Amino acid sequence: MTKIIKNFRLPVLLLSLSMLAPHTAFAVKEVKKSPQLLSASEVVDMYKDKTWRWPSGGGRFDSEGRRFTAMTEENGKKSIGEGTWSVDNLGKMCMKATWTTDGMSAKARTCFSHGRLGKVIYQKRLPKGDWYVFRSAKPRASDEFSKLVKTDSVTVQALAAKQTMSVKK
């Protein structure tokens, strides 16, 4: 089983990381100076009780217990992530989850930093990402921020997928 998990770890991490990588083709703009980092309360307010929609699923940030639940599906393969999310006073938000598919699992931790220049909020993937516009001064539908929605479209699907996966074990 340990060998299966080790062999499985890289694909699951790549899948989970690809789900969290924002699609910034039209939002990329070189940031000349570093944004002022957001406070913990500002970051919490952006994510709490919202779902971050991704092209093939999404991640839910519940305020109760800071639970994080994610569901993705690519090429007919479902993956679920279950864990927690945390925020620090340096604008950093992290998701720590166990990703499971077809009875196999691996742990992953993904973090983003958040900062502000004027009225624009920037985000970057840690540890080595570049700053990109997360929320424009006048919010646009193309902003990654617009993919944070109140509707929980993840939790019920993730629970159903988990039950199906556990049957296959």
C-alpha positions in Angstrom: 0.0 0.0 0.0 2.9 2.4 0.8 4.3 1.8 -2.7 0.9 2.6 -4.2 0.6 5.8 -2.3 4.2 6.8 -3.3 3.5 6.1 -6.9 0.2 7.9 -6.7 1.5 10.9 -4.9 3.0 12.8 -7.9 -0.1 12.4 -10.1 -2.4 13.5 -7.3 -0.2 16.5 -6.4 0.0 17.5 -10.0 -3.8 17.2 -10.4 -4.5 19.1 -7.2 -2.0 21.8 -8.0 -3.4 22.2 -11.6 -6.8 22.7 -10.1 -5.5 25.5 -7.9 -3.5 27.3 -10.6 -5.4 30.3 -11.7 -5.9 30.8 -15.4 -4.3 34.2 -15.8 -3.8 34.4 -19.6 -5.5 37.8 -19.7 -4.7 38.9 -16.1 -0.9 38.7 -16.3 0.7 42.0 -15.8 4.2 42.7 -14.5 4.1 44.1 -11.0 6.9 46.7 -10.6 6.8 46.9 -6.8 5.6 44.5 -4.1 2.0 44.9 -3.0 1.3 45.6 0.7 0.4 42.3 2.3 -3.3 41.9 3.4 -4.2 41.3 7.0 -5.6 37.9 8.1 -9.1 39.3 8.5 -9.1 40.7 4.9 -8.0 37.3 3.5 -10.5 35.4 5.7 -13.3 37.7 4.5 -12.5 36.9 0.8 -12.6 33.1 1.3 -14.8 32.2 4.2 -18.0 30.3 3.3 -17.2 30.5 -0.4 -16.4 28.1 -3.2 -13.5 28.7 -5.5 -14.7 27.4 -8.8 -12.0 25.8 -11.0 -12.4 24.6 -14.6 -13.0 21.0 -13.5 -14.4 21.4 -10.0 -13.8 23.6 -7.0 -12.8 24.0 -3.4 -15.0 25.0 -0.5 -13.7 27.2 2.4 -16.1 26.6 5.3 -15.7 29.0 8.2 -16.8 26.3 10.7 -13.6 24.6 11.8 -11.9 26.1 8.7 -12.8 23.0 6.8 -11.6 22.7 3.2 -13.4 20.4 0.8 -12.6 20.0 -2.9 -13.9 18.0 -5.8 -12.3 17.7 -9.3 -13.0 15.6 -12.3 -10.8 15.2 -15.3 -11.0 12.5 -18.0 -13.8 10.8 -16.0 -11.6 10.5 -12.9 -12.9 12.1 -9.7 -10.6 13.4 -7.0 -11.6 14.8 -3.6 -9.6 16.9 -1.2 -10.4 17.0 2.5 -8.6 19.1 5.0 -8.3 22.6 6.4 -7.5 26.1 5.3 -5.5 28.6 7.3 -4.6 32.3 7.1 -1.7 34.3 8.6 -1.2 38.0 9.2 1.2 38.2 6.2 -1.6 37.8 3.6 -1.0 34.0 3.2 -3.8 31.5 2.8 -3.0 27.8 2.7 -5.0 24.7 1.9 -3.8 21.5 3.5 -5.7 18.4 2.3 -5.6 14.7 1.7 -6.5 14.1 -2.0 -8.2 10.8 -2.7 -9.1 9.0 -6.0 -10.0 5.4 -6.6 -9.0 4.4 -3.0 -5.6 6.0 -3.1 -4.6 9.2 -1.4 -1.8 11.7 -0.9 -1.4 14.9 1.1 -0.8 18.3 -0.4 -0.4 21.8 0.9 -0.9 24.8 -1.4 -0.4 28.4 -0.4 -1.1 31.8 -1.9 0.0 35.2 -0.8 -2.3 38.3 -1.1 -1.4 41.9 -1.3 -2.7 45.3 -2.4 -1.5 48.2 -4.5 -4.0 50.9 -4.5 -7.4 49.3 -5.1 -6.0 46.3 -6.9 -5.6 43.0 -5.0 -2.8 40.7 -6.2 -2.2 37.1 -5.5 0.8 34.8 -6.0 1.3 31.1 -5.6 3.9 30.3 -3.0 6.7 29.7 -2.8 7.9 30.9 -6.2 4.9 32.3 -8.1 4.6 35.8 -9.6 2.1 38.4 -8.5 -0.9 38.7 -10.8 -4.2 40.6 -10.5 -6.6 38.7 -8.3 -9.2 41.5 -8.1 -9.1 44.6 -10.3 -9.8 48.1 -9.0 -13.1 47.8 -10.8 -13.9 44.1 -10.5 -14.1 42.2 -13.8 -15.7 38.8 -14.7 -12.2 37.7 -15.7 -10.7 38.3 -12.2 -9.8 35.1 -10.3 -11.7 36.7 -7.4 -14.9 36.4 -9.4 -14.6 32.6 -9.1 -15.2 32.8 -5.4 -18.9 32.3 -5.0 -21.3 31.8 -2.0 -22.9 28.7 -3.5 -21.6 25.4 -2.1 -21.4 23.3 -5.3 -18.7 21.1 -3.9 -19.5 19.4 -0.5 -22.4 17.2 -1.6 -20.6 16.1 -4.8 -17.4 15.3 -2.8 -19.4 13.2 -0.2 -21.1 11.3 -3.0 -17.7 10.7 -4.8 -16.1 9.6 -1.5 -18.9 7.0 -0.9 -18.3 5.7 -4.5 -14.6 5.5 -4.0 -14.9 3.7 -0.7 -17.0 1.0 -2.4 -14.2 0.3 -4.8 -11.7 -0.4 -2.0 
